[in-house]
Amino acid sequence: AGLGSRITLRESDIRATRLPSARADLITSAFTLRNLPDRSNVLSEFHRLLRPGGRLLILELAFPQRGGARLGYGPYFNHLMPLFGNLLSRTDYAYSYLRESVHAFPRPSEFLEEMHASGFVRTKALELSYGTAVLYIAIRSGGDGTR
C-alpha cells in the first residue's frame, strides 16, 4: 500500500535477464529452480540483479524430512499422486516428473549452502505445510559489509 509507481514488475528469462545489475530490492521465485539444470547460474544472476542488502525469496516444493509427515506423505507422494495425477491430467509424465523433480532438489541445508556459495548471506529455510514446501530467504551480500 502506498508504493504506487515505486514497484515495477518485469518478466524475463531467469537464466540471463539482460536487466541492469544491482537494481532490484526483492526477487521472488516460486516452484521454478527445481526445474532448471544449473541452479548456481540462476542464483548468481539473482545475486547480480539485487542491490546490496536486497532480499531473495524462493518457494519450492519439498519432501518432508522428519517424523510422521515423512511416513504419511511418502505413499501418497511417491505412488498415489503420480498415478492419479497423470490419469486425471491425461498425461503419462506430468506428476511423475513432479515427484522426480522434488526428490532431485537438494535438501534445505544443502540448498542454503548453494545460496551462500553464490554470495548470499543470512540464509534460512522455513518449512511450510509439514515440510512439503520450503521458503528460502537470503540477503545479497555487501549491504552491511559482509560478503
Short mmCIF file of C-alpha atoms in Angstrom, two decimals:
data_model
loop_
_atom_site.label_atom_id
_atom_site.label_comp_id
_atom_site.label_asym_id
_atom_site.label_seq_id
_atom_site.Cartn_x
_atom_site.Cartn_y
_atom_site.Cartn_z
CA ALA A 1 0.00 0.00 0.00
CA GLY A 2 1.24 3.45 -0.90
CA LEU A 3 4.14 2.20 -3.02
CA GLY A 4 2.41 3.01 -6.31
CA SER A 5 4.91 3.77 -9.04
CA ARG A 6 7.89 2.56 -6.95
CA ILE A 7 7.13 -1.04 -7.95
CA THR A 8 7.96 -2.30 -11.41
CA LEU A 9 7.06 -5.84 -12.43
CA ARG A 10 9.17 -7.44 -15.15
CA GLU A 11 9.12 -10.78 -16.89
CA SER A 12 12.36 -12.25 -18.18
CA ASP A 13 14.33 -15.43 -18.80
CA ILE A 14 15.53 -16.36 -15.34
CA ARG A 15 18.92 -17.56 -16.61
CA ALA A 16 20.01 -14.33 -18.33
CA THR A 17 17.72 -11.39 -17.76
CA ARG A 18 19.68 -8.63 -19.52
CA LEU A 19 18.46 -6.30 -16.79
CA PRO A 20 20.85 -3.82 -15.15
CA SER A 21 22.91 -5.02 -12.21
CA ALA A 22 22.16 -4.10 -8.60
CA ARG A 23 18.75 -2.57 -9.31
CA ALA A 24 16.28 -4.88 -7.56
CA ASP A 25 15.33 -4.70 -3.91
CA LEU A 26 13.49 -8.02 -3.97
CA ILE A 27 13.41 -11.10 -6.17
CA THR A 28 10.84 -13.84 -5.70
CA SER A 29 10.66 -17.22 -7.35
CA ALA A 30 8.10 -19.97 -6.81
CA PHE A 31 8.33 -23.58 -7.96
CA THR A 32 10.98 -22.77 -10.57
CA LEU A 33 14.51 -23.69 -9.53
CA ARG A 34 13.87 -27.42 -9.19
CA ASN A 35 13.08 -27.43 -12.92
CA LEU A 36 16.37 -25.86 -14.01
CA PRO A 37 19.59 -27.80 -14.60
CA ASP A 38 22.01 -25.08 -13.44
CA ARG A 39 20.82 -23.57 -10.17
CA SER A 40 24.18 -21.93 -9.44
CA ASN A 41 23.90 -19.90 -12.66
CA VAL A 42 20.43 -18.70 -11.69
CA LEU A 43 21.49 -17.88 -8.13
CA SER A 44 24.42 -15.88 -9.49
CA GLU A 45 22.04 -13.97 -11.77
CA PHE A 46 19.76 -13.22 -8.82
CA HIS A 47 22.78 -12.00 -6.84
CA ARG A 48 23.83 -9.75 -9.73
CA LEU A 49 20.37 -8.22 -10.05
CA LEU A 50 19.86 -7.46 -6.36
CA ARG A 51 21.19 -4.35 -4.71
CA PRO A 52 23.49 -4.95 -1.76
CA GLY A 53 21.19 -5.84 1.10
CA GLY A 54 18.40 -6.89 -1.31
CA ARG A 55 16.27 -9.86 -0.42
CA LEU A 56 15.73 -13.15 -2.25
CA LEU A 57 12.67 -15.32 -1.54
CA ILE A 58 12.40 -18.74 -3.15
CA LEU A 59 9.46 -21.07 -2.59
CA GLU A 60 9.93 -24.71 -3.58
CA LEU A 61 8.12 -27.98 -3.07
CA ALA A 62 9.89 -30.45 -0.84
CA PHE A 63 9.61 -33.93 0.58
CA PRO A 64 9.23 -33.90 4.37
CA GLN A 65 12.42 -34.85 6.16
CA ARG A 66 11.06 -35.68 9.61
CA GLY A 67 8.73 -37.90 11.53
CA GLY A 68 5.13 -38.70 10.78
CA ALA A 69 4.86 -36.25 7.91
CA ARG A 70 7.57 -38.14 6.03
CA LEU A 71 5.99 -41.53 6.71
CA GLY A 72 2.43 -40.43 5.92
CA TYR A 73 3.31 -38.35 2.87
CA GLY A 74 5.59 -40.94 1.27
CA PRO A 75 2.98 -43.38 -0.08
CA TYR A 76 0.77 -40.54 -1.34
CA PHE A 77 3.52 -38.51 -2.98
CA ASN A 78 5.54 -41.40 -4.38
CA HIS A 79 2.71 -43.61 -5.63
CA LEU A 80 -0.84 -42.25 -5.45
CA MET A 81 -0.23 -38.66 -6.61
CA PRO A 82 1.69 -39.65 -9.78
CA LEU A 83 -0.82 -42.37 -10.64
CA PHE A 84 -3.99 -40.33 -10.20
CA GLY A 85 -2.43 -37.01 -11.24
CA ASN A 86 -1.26 -38.44 -14.55
CA LEU A 87 -4.61 -40.15 -15.07
CA LEU A 88 -6.66 -37.02 -14.36
CA SER A 89 -4.39 -34.75 -16.39
CA ARG A 90 -4.34 -37.27 -19.23
CA THR A 91 -0.56 -37.34 -19.35
CA ASP A 92 1.91 -40.07 -18.63
CA TYR A 93 4.63 -37.79 -17.25
CA ALA A 94 3.49 -34.57 -15.52
CA TYR A 95 3.01 -35.88 -12.00
CA SER A 96 5.76 -38.45 -12.30
CA TYR A 97 8.07 -35.58 -13.25
CA LEU A 98 6.83 -33.58 -10.26
CA ARG A 99 7.77 -36.43 -7.92
CA GLU A 100 11.18 -36.85 -9.58
CA SER A 101 11.99 -33.14 -9.57
CA VAL A 102 11.11 -32.73 -5.90
CA HIS A 103 13.27 -35.72 -4.90
CA ALA A 104 16.15 -34.44 -7.07
CA PHE A 105 16.17 -30.97 -5.46
CA PRO A 106 18.69 -30.66 -2.61
CA ARG A 107 17.62 -30.82 1.00
CA PRO A 108 17.16 -27.41 2.65
CA SER A 109 20.58 -27.42 4.33
CA GLU A 110 22.27 -28.25 1.01
CA PHE A 111 20.36 -25.58 -0.91
CA LEU A 112 21.28 -22.99 1.73
CA GLU A 113 24.93 -23.89 1.07
CA GLU A 114 24.37 -23.29 -2.67
CA MET A 115 22.84 -19.90 -1.90
CA HIS A 116 25.75 -18.99 0.35
CA ALA A 117 28.25 -20.10 -2.32
CA SER A 118 26.56 -17.64 -4.72
CA GLY A 119 27.25 -14.76 -2.33
CA PHE A 120 24.07 -14.67 -0.27
CA VAL A 121 24.20 -14.14 3.48
CA ARG A 122 21.74 -14.60 6.33
CA THR A 123 20.21 -17.54 4.53
CA LYS A 124 17.42 -19.51 6.14
CA ALA A 125 14.83 -22.11 5.25
CA LEU A 126 11.30 -22.10 6.65
CA GLU A 127 9.45 -25.38 6.30
CA LEU A 128 5.79 -24.93 5.40
CA SER A 129 2.86 -27.37 5.29
CA TYR A 130 4.61 -30.03 7.37
CA GLY A 131 7.73 -29.79 5.20
CA THR A 132 6.03 -30.25 1.82
CA ALA A 133 7.19 -26.76 0.83
CA VAL A 134 10.14 -24.64 1.90
CA LEU A 135 10.54 -20.88 1.78
CA TYR A 136 14.19 -19.92 1.36
CA ILE A 137 15.17 -16.41 2.42
CA ALA A 138 18.53 -14.78 1.73
CA ILE A 139 20.14 -11.35 1.61
CA ARG A 140 22.50 -10.19 -1.12
CA SER A 141 25.95 -9.71 0.29
CA GLY A 142 27.54 -6.32 0.56
CA GLY A 143 24.73 -4.40 2.22
CA ASP A 144 26.36 -4.39 5.64
CA GLY A 145 30.00 -5.04 4.82
CA THR A 146 29.55 -8.80 4.66
CA ARG A 147 30.49 -10.94 1.73
#
